[in-house]
Amino acid sequence: MLPNRVNTEAVKKSIGEYADTVSYEERGKIYEELIGFLPPRIEARLSVTGALDPRMVDLQEQMRTHGMYPKSFDVKTAQLMLFGMLLMDASDAAVLHAIAARRAGATWQEMQDTVNLCFLFRGLSAANRGAEIMANIAARELQEQAKSNGAAKE
């Protein structure tokens, strides 16, 4: 469902050390809170651009924060909207925003309603992809529950 991790050691050796004034861990924490992990492409951007142009990372993150958390919408609504927009565009980033929407409290019905809206204008490909994303998230959530139940028993 998700691509492989970035080899950050190779980035450090070949491109350089992360040099942003905000720590790599702090930058990653925002994504971990929203999605539950640091997505590989974002990991790559932080590692590479953070080494070569740390000011750009700062500007990107400021713009992302401003756009991602509008005052008009709660996080769940914004993430549902992003899921739908990205699903319409057939972007693989739709998965990340679907996960974020669930973590922010979106119900399966709200997710399906978002997919249904996409279907009206994008067709069966959006409906199929949206259902696939939701099915994979359901499996992922069950796997995480099983892990935390196993950890709680120990």
Tab-separated table of N, CA and C in Angstrom:
chain	number	residue	atom	x	y	z
A	1	MET	N	0.830	-1.204	0.000
A	1	MET	CA	0.000	0.000	0.000
A	1	MET	C	0.865	1.254	0.000
A	2	LEU	N	1.975	1.242	0.716
A	2	LEU	CA	2.846	2.412	0.771
A	2	LEU	C	4.222	2.059	0.223
A	3	PRO	N	4.877	3.023	-0.427
A	3	PRO	CA	6.208	2.754	-0.982
A	3	PRO	C	7.258	2.520	0.100
A	4	ASN	N	8.410	2.042	-0.324
A	4	ASN	CA	9.510	1.768	0.600
A	4	ASN	C	10.071	3.046	1.205
A	5	ARG	N	10.707	2.881	2.360
A	5	ARG	CA	11.345	4.004	3.046
A	5	ARG	C	12.512	4.533	2.229
A	6	VAL	N	12.875	5.755	2.483
A	6	VAL	CA	14.010	6.410	1.840
A	6	VAL	C	15.285	6.020	2.587
A	7	ASN	N	16.357	5.819	1.871
A	7	ASN	CA	17.645	5.526	2.493
A	7	ASN	C	18.281	6.865	2.891
A	8	THR	N	17.968	7.309	4.093
A	8	THR	CA	18.448	8.615	4.545
A	8	THR	C	19.964	8.627	4.755
A	9	GLU	N	20.541	7.469	5.040
A	9	GLU	CA	22.011	7.404	5.181
A	9	GLU	C	22.691	7.683	3.842
A	10	ALA	N	22.130	7.158	2.759
A	10	ALA	CA	22.682	7.427	1.420
A	10	ALA	C	22.560	8.908	1.094
A	11	VAL	N	21.445	9.514	1.487
A	11	VAL	CA	21.258	10.950	1.258
A	11	VAL	C	22.330	11.730	2.013
A	12	LYS	N	22.540	11.393	3.276
A	12	LYS	CA	23.550	12.095	4.088
A	12	LYS	C	24.938	11.970	3.478
A	13	LYS	N	25.309	10.776	3.049
A	13	LYS	CA	26.652	10.540	2.508
A	13	LYS	C	26.851	11.187	1.145
A	14	SER	N	25.843	11.138	0.286
A	14	SER	CA	25.985	11.635	-1.082
A	14	SER	C	25.586	13.091	-1.251
A	15	ILE	N	24.557	13.524	-0.539
A	15	ILE	CA	24.009	14.871	-0.737
A	15	ILE	C	24.388	15.808	0.399
A	16	GLY	N	24.329	15.309	1.619
A	16	GLY	CA	24.691	16.132	2.761
A	16	GLY	C	23.760	15.952	3.936
A	17	GLU	N	24.154	16.522	5.046
A	17	GLU	CA	23.376	16.457	6.291
A	17	GLU	C	22.193	17.425	6.236
A	18	TYR	N	21.132	17.061	6.907
A	18	TYR	CA	19.972	17.919	7.091
A	18	TYR	C	20.431	19.182	7.814
A	19	ALA	N	20.050	20.353	7.308
A	19	ALA	CA	20.577	21.603	7.854
A	19	ALA	C	19.510	22.646	8.184
A	20	ASP	N	18.252	22.270	8.198
A	20	ASP	CA	17.179	23.204	8.524
A	20	ASP	C	17.302	23.633	9.989
A	21	THR	N	16.812	24.814	10.321
A	21	THR	CA	16.864	25.296	11.704
A	21	THR	C	15.870	24.557	12.595
A	22	VAL	N	14.800	24.009	11.990
A	22	VAL	CA	13.856	23.169	12.720
A	22	VAL	C	14.345	21.727	12.543
A	23	SER	N	14.407	20.986	13.612
A	23	SER	CA	14.969	19.637	13.549
A	23	SER	C	14.155	18.728	12.622
A	24	TYR	N	14.834	17.757	12.079
A	24	TYR	CA	14.214	16.742	11.221
A	24	TYR	C	13.096	16.030	11.989
A	25	GLU	N	13.344	15.710	13.242
A	25	GLU	CA	12.361	15.024	14.077
A	25	GLU	C	11.113	15.887	14.276
A	26	GLU	N	11.324	17.178	14.483
A	26	GLU	CA	10.197	18.088	14.680
A	26	GLU	C	9.372	18.210	13.395
A	27	ARG	N	10.048	18.306	12.254
A	27	ARG	CA	9.334	18.359	10.969
A	27	ARG	C	8.530	17.073	10.761
A	28	GLY	N	9.138	15.940	11.061
A	28	GLY	CA	8.470	14.654	10.872
A	28	GLY	C	7.316	14.430	11.822
A	29	LYS	N	7.406	14.999	13.018
A	29	LYS	CA	6.384	14.813	14.051
A	29	LYS	C	5.008	15.291	13.577
A	30	ILE	N	4.961	16.353	12.826
A	30	ILE	CA	3.703	16.901	12.311
A	30	ILE	C	2.983	15.856	11.461
A	31	TYR	N	3.752	15.177	10.608
A	31	TYR	CA	3.174	14.156	9.735
A	31	TYR	C	2.786	12.910	10.522
A	32	GLU	N	3.592	12.557	11.499
A	32	GLU	CA	3.287	11.392	12.326
A	32	GLU	C	1.999	11.603	13.110
A	33	GLU	N	1.774	12.823	13.589
A	33	GLU	CA	0.538	13.123	14.304
A	33	GLU	C	-0.668	13.055	13.372
A	34	LEU	N	-0.514	13.553	12.151
A	34	LEU	CA	-1.618	13.606	11.198
A	34	LEU	C	-1.915	12.251	10.580
A	35	ILE	N	-0.868	11.534	10.140
A	35	ILE	CA	-1.047	10.305	9.368
A	35	ILE	C	-0.670	9.058	10.163
A	36	GLY	N	0.202	9.226	11.145
A	36	GLY	CA	0.659	8.086	11.929
A	36	GLY	C	2.060	7.642	11.576
A	37	PHE	N	2.642	8.229	10.553
A	37	PHE	CA	4.002	7.912	10.116
A	37	PHE	C	4.476	9.019	9.176
A	38	LEU	N	5.755	9.025	8.904
A	38	LEU	CA	6.335	9.980	7.964
A	38	LEU	C	6.329	9.340	6.581
A	39	PRO	N	5.506	9.838	5.642
A	39	PRO	CA	5.460	9.246	4.308
A	39	PRO	C	6.813	9.331	3.592
A	40	PRO	N	7.159	8.305	2.823
A	40	PRO	CA	8.471	8.243	2.169
A	40	PRO	C	8.809	9.451	1.288
A	41	ARG	N	7.870	9.958	0.532
A	41	ARG	CA	8.181	11.119	-0.320
A	41	ARG	C	8.472	12.362	0.505
A	42	ILE	N	7.762	12.490	1.612
A	42	ILE	CA	8.017	13.629	2.491
A	42	ILE	C	9.352	13.431	3.190
A	43	GLU	N	9.638	12.208	3.585
A	43	GLU	CA	10.940	11.870	4.160
A	43	GLU	C	12.058	12.247	3.180
A	44	ALA	N	11.857	11.936	1.906
A	44	ALA	CA	12.851	12.273	0.881
A	44	ALA	C	13.000	13.780	0.738
A	45	ARG	N	11.868	14.504	0.693
A	45	ARG	CA	11.926	15.961	0.550
A	45	ARG	C	12.635	16.599	1.727
A	46	LEU	N	12.287	16.157	2.926
A	46	LEU	CA	12.942	16.721	4.100
A	46	LEU	C	14.445	16.428	4.093
A	47	SER	N	14.806	15.199	3.742
A	47	SER	CA	16.223	14.809	3.746
A	47	SER	C	17.020	15.530	2.670
A	48	VAL	N	16.525	15.490	1.443
A	48	VAL	CA	17.265	16.058	0.313
A	48	VAL	C	17.222	17.585	0.332
A	49	THR	N	16.020	18.139	0.338
A	49	THR	CA	15.903	19.600	0.310
A	49	THR	C	16.397	20.200	1.619
A	50	GLY	N	16.204	19.466	2.707
A	50	GLY	CA	16.713	19.927	3.999
A	50	GLY	C	18.223	20.026	4.036
A	51	ALA	N	18.906	19.244	3.202
A	51	ALA	CA	20.369	19.320	3.101
A	51	ALA	C	20.802	20.389	2.107
A	52	LEU	N	20.106	20.473	0.987
A	52	LEU	CA	20.535	21.366	-0.090
A	52	LEU	C	19.967	22.781	-0.009
A	53	ASP	N	18.722	22.900	0.479
A	53	ASP	CA	18.071	24.209	0.517
A	53	ASP	C	17.128	24.279	1.711
A	54	PRO	N	17.683	24.335	2.929
A	54	PRO	CA	16.838	24.303	4.130
A	54	PRO	C	15.817	25.438	4.195
A	55	ARG	N	16.130	26.568	3.621
A	55	ARG	CA	15.167	27.682	3.616
A	55	ARG	C	13.917	27.280	2.828
A	56	MET	N	14.116	26.533	1.728
A	56	MET	CA	12.977	26.088	0.934
A	56	MET	C	12.099	25.136	1.743
A	57	VAL	N	12.703	24.231	2.517
A	57	VAL	CA	11.916	23.334	3.372
A	57	VAL	C	11.067	24.161	4.322
A	58	ASP	N	11.653	25.172	4.909
A	58	ASP	CA	10.914	26.022	5.843
A	58	ASP	C	9.739	26.698	5.140
A	59	LEU	N	9.980	27.250	3.964
A	59	LEU	CA	8.901	27.909	3.213
A	59	LEU	C	7.817	26.911	2.815
A	60	GLN	N	8.229	25.729	2.351
A	60	GLN	CA	7.257	24.701	1.980
A	60	GLN	C	6.391	24.311	3.170
A	61	GLU	N	7.016	24.117	4.312
A	61	GLU	CA	6.274	23.694	5.494
A	61	GLU	C	5.357	24.799	6.012
A	62	GLN	N	5.781	26.047	5.903
A	62	GLN	CA	4.905	27.149	6.292
A	62	GLN	C	3.664	27.199	5.407
A	63	MET	N	3.869	27.050	4.099
A	63	MET	CA	2.740	27.075	3.168
A	63	MET	C	1.834	25.857	3.372
A	64	ARG	N	2.436	24.691	3.581
A	64	ARG	CA	1.653	23.482	3.808
A	64	ARG	C	0.783	23.634	5.054
A	65	THR	N	1.378	24.124	6.123
A	65	THR	CA	0.636	24.310	7.370
A	65	THR	C	-0.508	25.299	7.177
A	66	HIS	N	-0.222	26.391	6.524
A	66	HIS	CA	-1.254	27.409	6.298
A	66	HIS	C	-2.407	26.836	5.469
A	67	GLY	N	-2.094	26.128	4.401
A	67	GLY	CA	-3.130	25.582	3.528
A	67	GLY	C	-3.837	24.368	4.095
A	68	MET	N	-3.117	23.541	4.832
A	68	MET	CA	-3.658	22.271	5.320
A	68	MET	C	-4.615	22.449	6.504
A	69	TYR	N	-4.484	23.532	7.223
A	69	TYR	CA	-5.299	23.742	8.413
A	69	TYR	C	-6.062	25.071	8.323
A	70	PRO	N	-6.995	25.176	7.368
A	70	PRO	CA	-7.749	26.427	7.241
A	70	PRO	C	-8.652	26.644	8.459
A	71	LYS	N	-8.869	27.877	8.799
A	71	LYS	CA	-9.705	28.204	9.955
A	71	LYS	C	-11.164	27.812	9.732
A	72	SER	N	-11.569	27.712	8.475
A	72	SER	CA	-12.968	27.416	8.140
A	72	SER	C	-13.360	25.962	8.359
A	73	PHE	N	-12.373	25.037	8.380
A	73	PHE	CA	-12.683	23.615	8.462
A	73	PHE	C	-11.916	22.956	9.593
A	74	ASP	N	-12.547	21.957	10.192
A	74	ASP	CA	-11.807	21.140	11.142
A	74	ASP	C	-10.897	20.194	10.345
A	75	VAL	N	-10.000	19.517	11.040
A	75	VAL	CA	-9.017	18.655	10.378
A	75	VAL	C	-9.714	17.539	9.606
A	76	LYS	N	-10.740	16.938	10.199
A	76	LYS	CA	-11.443	15.846	9.519
A	76	LYS	C	-12.018	16.309	8.184
A	77	THR	N	-12.697	17.435	8.194
A	77	THR	CA	-13.310	17.943	6.962
A	77	THR	C	-12.252	18.280	5.919
A	78	ALA	N	-11.182	18.933	6.342
A	78	ALA	CA	-10.107	19.273	5.400
A	78	ALA	C	-9.496	18.007	4.803
A	79	GLN	N	-9.287	16.986	5.626
A	79	GLN	CA	-8.687	15.748	5.125
A	79	GLN	C	-9.646	14.993	4.210
A	80	LEU	N	-10.930	14.999	4.497
A	80	LEU	CA	-11.905	14.391	3.587
A	80	LEU	C	-11.904	15.111	2.241
A	81	MET	N	-11.829	16.432	2.282
A	81	MET	CA	-11.785	17.207	1.046
A	81	MET	C	-10.513	16.878	0.250
A	82	LEU	N	-9.393	16.820	0.938
A	82	LEU	CA	-8.138	16.492	0.257
A	82	LEU	C	-8.173	15.077	-0.311
A	83	PHE	N	-8.727	14.138	0.437
A	83	PHE	CA	-8.889	12.775	-0.063
A	83	PHE	C	-9.680	12.796	-1.373
A	84	GLY	N	-10.799	13.499	-1.367
A	84	GLY	CA	-11.632	13.579	-2.573
A	84	GLY	C	-10.932	14.269	-3.732
A	85	MET	N	-10.261	15.364	-3.468
A	85	MET	CA	-9.556	16.084	-4.534
A	85	MET	C	-8.466	15.219	-5.157
A	86	LEU	N	-7.719	14.551	-4.311
A	86	LEU	CA	-6.621	13.724	-4.803
A	86	LEU	C	-7.132	12.462	-5.491
A	87	LEU	N	-8.253	11.934	-5.026
A	87	LEU	CA	-8.865	10.794	-5.690
A	87	LEU	C	-9.358	11.207	-7.082
A	88	MET	N	-9.913	12.392	-7.194
A	88	MET	CA	-10.351	12.913	-8.494
A	88	MET	C	-9.179	13.011	-9.464
A	89	ASP	N	-8.025	13.330	-8.924
A	89	ASP	CA	-6.826	13.517	-9.741
A	89	ASP	C	-6.072	12.196	-9.946
A	90	ALA	N	-6.594	11.113	-9.393
A	90	ALA	CA	-5.949	9.793	-9.438
A	90	ALA	C	-4.548	9.826	-8.831
A	91	SER	N	-4.366	10.671	-7.835
A	91	SER	CA	-3.072	10.807	-7.161
A	91	SER	C	-2.917	9.733	-6.091
A	92	ASP	N	-1.741	9.149	-6.029
A	92	ASP	CA	-1.510	8.152	-4.988
A	92	ASP	C	-1.459	8.778	-3.591
A	93	ALA	N	-1.344	10.091	-3.507
A	93	ALA	CA	-1.378	10.768	-2.210
A	93	ALA	C	-2.771	10.727	-1.578
A	94	ALA	N	-3.778	10.326	-2.345
A	94	ALA	CA	-5.132	10.182	-1.788
A	94	ALA	C	-5.120	9.229	-0.602
A	95	VAL	N	-4.285	8.206	-0.666
A	95	VAL	CA	-4.183	7.227	0.421
A	95	VAL	C	-3.806	7.925	1.731
A	96	LEU	N	-2.805	8.782	1.685
A	96	LEU	CA	-2.329	9.445	2.903
A	96	LEU	C	-3.408	10.322	3.528
A	97	HIS	N	-4.159	11.025	2.684
A	97	HIS	CA	-5.191	11.906	3.224
A	97	HIS	C	-6.421	11.117	3.667
A	98	ALA	N	-6.639	9.953	3.083
A	98	ALA	CA	-7.698	9.070	3.577
A	98	ALA	C	-7.328	8.560	4.972
A	99	ILE	N	-6.084	8.162	5.152
A	99	ILE	CA	-5.617	7.732	6.476
A	99	ILE	C	-5.755	8.876	7.474
A	100	ALA	N	-5.339	10.064	7.062
A	100	ALA	CA	-5.430	11.232	7.949
A	100	ALA	C	-6.883	11.539	8.298
A	101	ALA	N	-7.788	11.407	7.333
A	101	ALA	CA	-9.209	11.656	7.605
A	101	ALA	C	-9.734	10.672	8.651
A	102	ARG	N	-9.372	9.398	8.509
A	102	ARG	CA	-9.787	8.398	9.497
A	102	ARG	C	-9.222	8.720	10.875
A	103	ARG	N	-7.939	9.066	10.911
A	103	ARG	CA	-7.310	9.405	12.201
A	103	ARG	C	-7.959	10.636	12.830
A	104	ALA	N	-8.507	11.527	11.986
A	104	ALA	CA	-9.168	12.738	12.484
A	104	ALA	C	-10.632	12.484	12.829
A	105	GLY	N	-11.101	11.236	12.659
A	105	GLY	CA	-12.453	10.893	13.088
A	105	GLY	C	-13.468	10.647	11.983
A	106	ALA	N	-13.048	10.624	10.728
A	106	ALA	CA	-13.991	10.366	9.636
A	106	ALA	C	-14.544	8.948	9.745
A	107	THR	N	-15.827	8.819	9.547
A	107	THR	CA	-16.465	7.496	9.555
A	107	THR	C	-16.307	6.850	8.183
A	108	TRP	N	-16.563	5.537	8.146
A	108	TRP	CA	-16.522	4.852	6.851
A	108	TRP	C	-17.567	5.441	5.912
A	109	GLN	N	-18.718	5.835	6.447
A	109	GLN	CA	-19.768	6.410	5.598
A	109	GLN	C	-19.324	7.749	5.015
A	110	GLU	N	-18.659	8.576	5.822
A	110	GLU	CA	-18.150	9.853	5.297
A	110	GLU	C	-17.115	9.613	4.205
A	111	MET	N	-16.293	8.604	4.390
A	111	MET	CA	-15.307	8.255	3.362
A	111	MET	C	-16.028	7.822	2.085
A	112	GLN	N	-17.044	6.964	2.230
A	112	GLN	CA	-17.788	6.490	1.064
A	112	GLN	C	-18.509	7.644	0.373
A	113	ASP	N	-19.075	8.557	1.154
A	113	ASP	CA	-19.754	9.709	0.560
A	113	ASP	C	-18.774	10.556	-0.249
A	114	THR	N	-17.547	10.673	0.225
A	114	THR	CA	-16.513	11.395	-0.511
A	114	THR	C	-16.205	10.677	-1.823
A	115	VAL	N	-16.074	9.359	-1.760
A	115	VAL	CA	-15.838	8.555	-2.966
A	115	VAL	C	-17.017	8.710	-3.934
A	116	ASN	N	-18.240	8.712	-3.399
A	116	ASN	CA	-19.422	8.853	-4.250
A	116	ASN	C	-19.419	10.179	-5.000
A	117	LEU	N	-19.015	11.248	-4.330
A	117	LEU	CA	-18.919	12.543	-5.003
A	117	LEU	C	-17.901	12.484	-6.136
A	118	CYS	N	-16.794	11.828	-5.890
A	118	CYS	CA	-15.774	11.676	-6.937
A	118	CYS	C	-16.309	10.873	-8.107
A	119	PHE	N	-17.074	9.831	-7.808
A	119	PHE	CA	-17.654	8.996	-8.856
A	119	PHE	C	-18.483	9.828	-9.836
A	120	LEU	N	-19.236	10.790	-9.320
A	120	LEU	CA	-20.099	11.593	-10.185
A	120	LEU	C	-19.323	12.300	-11.299
A	121	PHE	N	-18.098	12.686	-11.021
A	121	PHE	CA	-17.328	13.467	-11.988
A	121	PHE	C	-16.111	12.748	-12.552
A	122	ARG	N	-15.680	11.654	-11.914
A	122	ARG	CA	-14.496	10.916	-12.375
A	122	ARG	C	-14.830	9.501	-12.839
A	123	GLY	N	-15.968	8.985	-12.406
A	123	GLY	CA	-16.416	7.689	-12.889
A	123	GLY	C	-15.976	6.513	-12.044
A	124	LEU	N	-16.102	5.333	-12.650
A	124	LEU	CA	-15.826	4.090	-11.942
A	124	LEU	C	-14.378	3.962	-11.491
A	125	SER	N	-13.451	4.558	-12.223
A	125	SER	CA	-12.051	4.448	-11.784
A	125	SER	C	-11.870	5.064	-10.401
A	126	ALA	N	-12.529	6.188	-10.134
A	126	ALA	CA	-12.448	6.799	-8.800
A	126	ALA	C	-13.184	5.954	-7.769
A	127	ALA	N	-14.329	5.401	-8.147
A	127	ALA	CA	-15.077	4.549	-7.217
A	127	ALA	C	-14.274	3.297	-6.869
A	128	ASN	N	-13.663	2.702	-7.877
A	128	ASN	CA	-12.847	1.503	-7.634
A	128	ASN	C	-11.635	1.821	-6.778
A	129	ARG	N	-10.932	2.876	-7.114
A	129	ARG	CA	-9.730	3.252	-6.360
A	129	ARG	C	-10.102	3.654	-4.938
A	130	GLY	N	-11.182	4.419	-4.786
A	130	GLY	CA	-11.622	4.820	-3.450
A	130	GLY	C	-11.963	3.623	-2.581
A	131	ALA	N	-12.670	2.633	-3.151
A	131	ALA	CA	-13.004	1.422	-2.401
A	131	ALA	C	-11.742	0.640	-2.046
A	132	GLU	N	-10.802	0.576	-2.979
A	132	GLU	CA	-9.540	-0.121	-2.713
A	132	GLU	C	-8.778	0.548	-1.564
A	133	ILE	N	-8.722	1.863	-1.591
A	133	ILE	CA	-8.051	2.610	-0.520
A	133	ILE	C	-8.716	2.329	0.812
A	134	MET	N	-10.039	2.389	0.845
A	134	MET	CA	-10.765	2.164	2.092
A	134	MET	C	-10.564	0.739	2.599
A	135	ALA	N	-10.599	-0.239	1.702
A	135	ALA	CA	-10.387	-1.635	2.104
A	135	ALA	C	-8.997	-1.819	2.694
A	136	ASN	N	-7.998	-1.206	2.068
A	136	ASN	CA	-6.622	-1.320	2.576
A	136	ASN	C	-6.463	-0.623	3.926
A	137	ILE	N	-7.137	0.489	4.106
A	137	ILE	CA	-7.080	1.190	5.395
A	137	ILE	C	-7.770	0.350	6.471
A	138	ALA	N	-8.888	-0.268	6.125
A	138	ALA	CA	-9.587	-1.136	7.090
A	138	ALA	C	-8.664	-2.262	7.551
A	139	ALA	N	-7.966	-2.879	6.607
A	139	ALA	CA	-7.030	-3.959	6.964
A	139	ALA	C	-5.894	-3.421	7.822
A	140	ARG	N	-5.387	-2.261	7.469
A	140	ARG	CA	-4.292	-1.634	8.226
A	140	ARG	C	-4.727	-1.330	9.652
A	141	GLU	N	-5.952	-0.785	9.797
A	141	GLU	CA	-6.460	-0.464	11.133
A	141	GLU	C	-6.630	-1.725	11.979
A	142	LEU	N	-7.127	-2.798	11.382
A	142	LEU	CA	-7.267	-4.064	12.117
A	142	LEU	C	-5.906	-4.597	12.548
A	143	GLN	N	-4.928	-4.475	11.672
A	143	GLN	CA	-3.568	-4.920	11.989
A	143	GLN	C	-2.995	-4.102	13.152
A	144	GLU	N	-3.214	-2.793	13.127
A	144	GLU	CA	-2.729	-1.928	14.213
A	144	GLU	C	-3.438	-2.251	15.521
A	145	GLN	N	-4.756	-2.532	15.454
A	145	GLN	CA	-5.499	-2.914	16.660
A	145	GLN	C	-4.974	-4.203	17.243
A	146	ALA	N	-4.708	-5.166	16.383
A	146	ALA	CA	-4.180	-6.456	16.836
A	146	ALA	C	-2.824	-6.277	17.496
A	147	LYS	N	-1.975	-5.429	16.923
A	147	LYS	CA	-0.655	-5.161	17.513
A	147	LYS	C	-0.808	-4.511	18.880
A	148	SER	N	-1.682	-3.509	18.978
A	148	SER	CA	-1.811	-2.833	20.266
A	148	SER	C	-2.507	-3.721	21.295
A	149	ASN	N	-3.402	-4.611	20.872
A	149	ASN	CA	-4.012	-5.565	21.793
A	149	ASN	C	-2.977	-6.569	22.285
A	150	GLY	N	-2.091	-7.002	21.396
A	150	GLY	CA	-1.018	-7.909	21.772
A	150	GLY	C	-0.037	-7.256	22.725
A	151	ALA	N	0.264	-5.978	22.499
A	151	ALA	CA	1.174	-5.244	23.372
A	151	ALA	C	0.543	-5.009	24.742
A	152	ALA	N	-0.776	-4.813	24.760
A	152	ALA	CA	-1.473	-4.578	26.027
A	152	ALA	C	-1.499	-5.826	26.896
A	153	LYS	N	-1.507	-7.018	26.267
A	153	LYS	CA	-1.520	-8.276	27.009
A	153	LYS	C	-0.178	-8.583	27.650
A	154	GLU	N	0.890	-8.045	27.112
A	154	GLU	CA	2.239	-8.356	27.610
A	154	GLU	C	2.563	-7.623	28.863
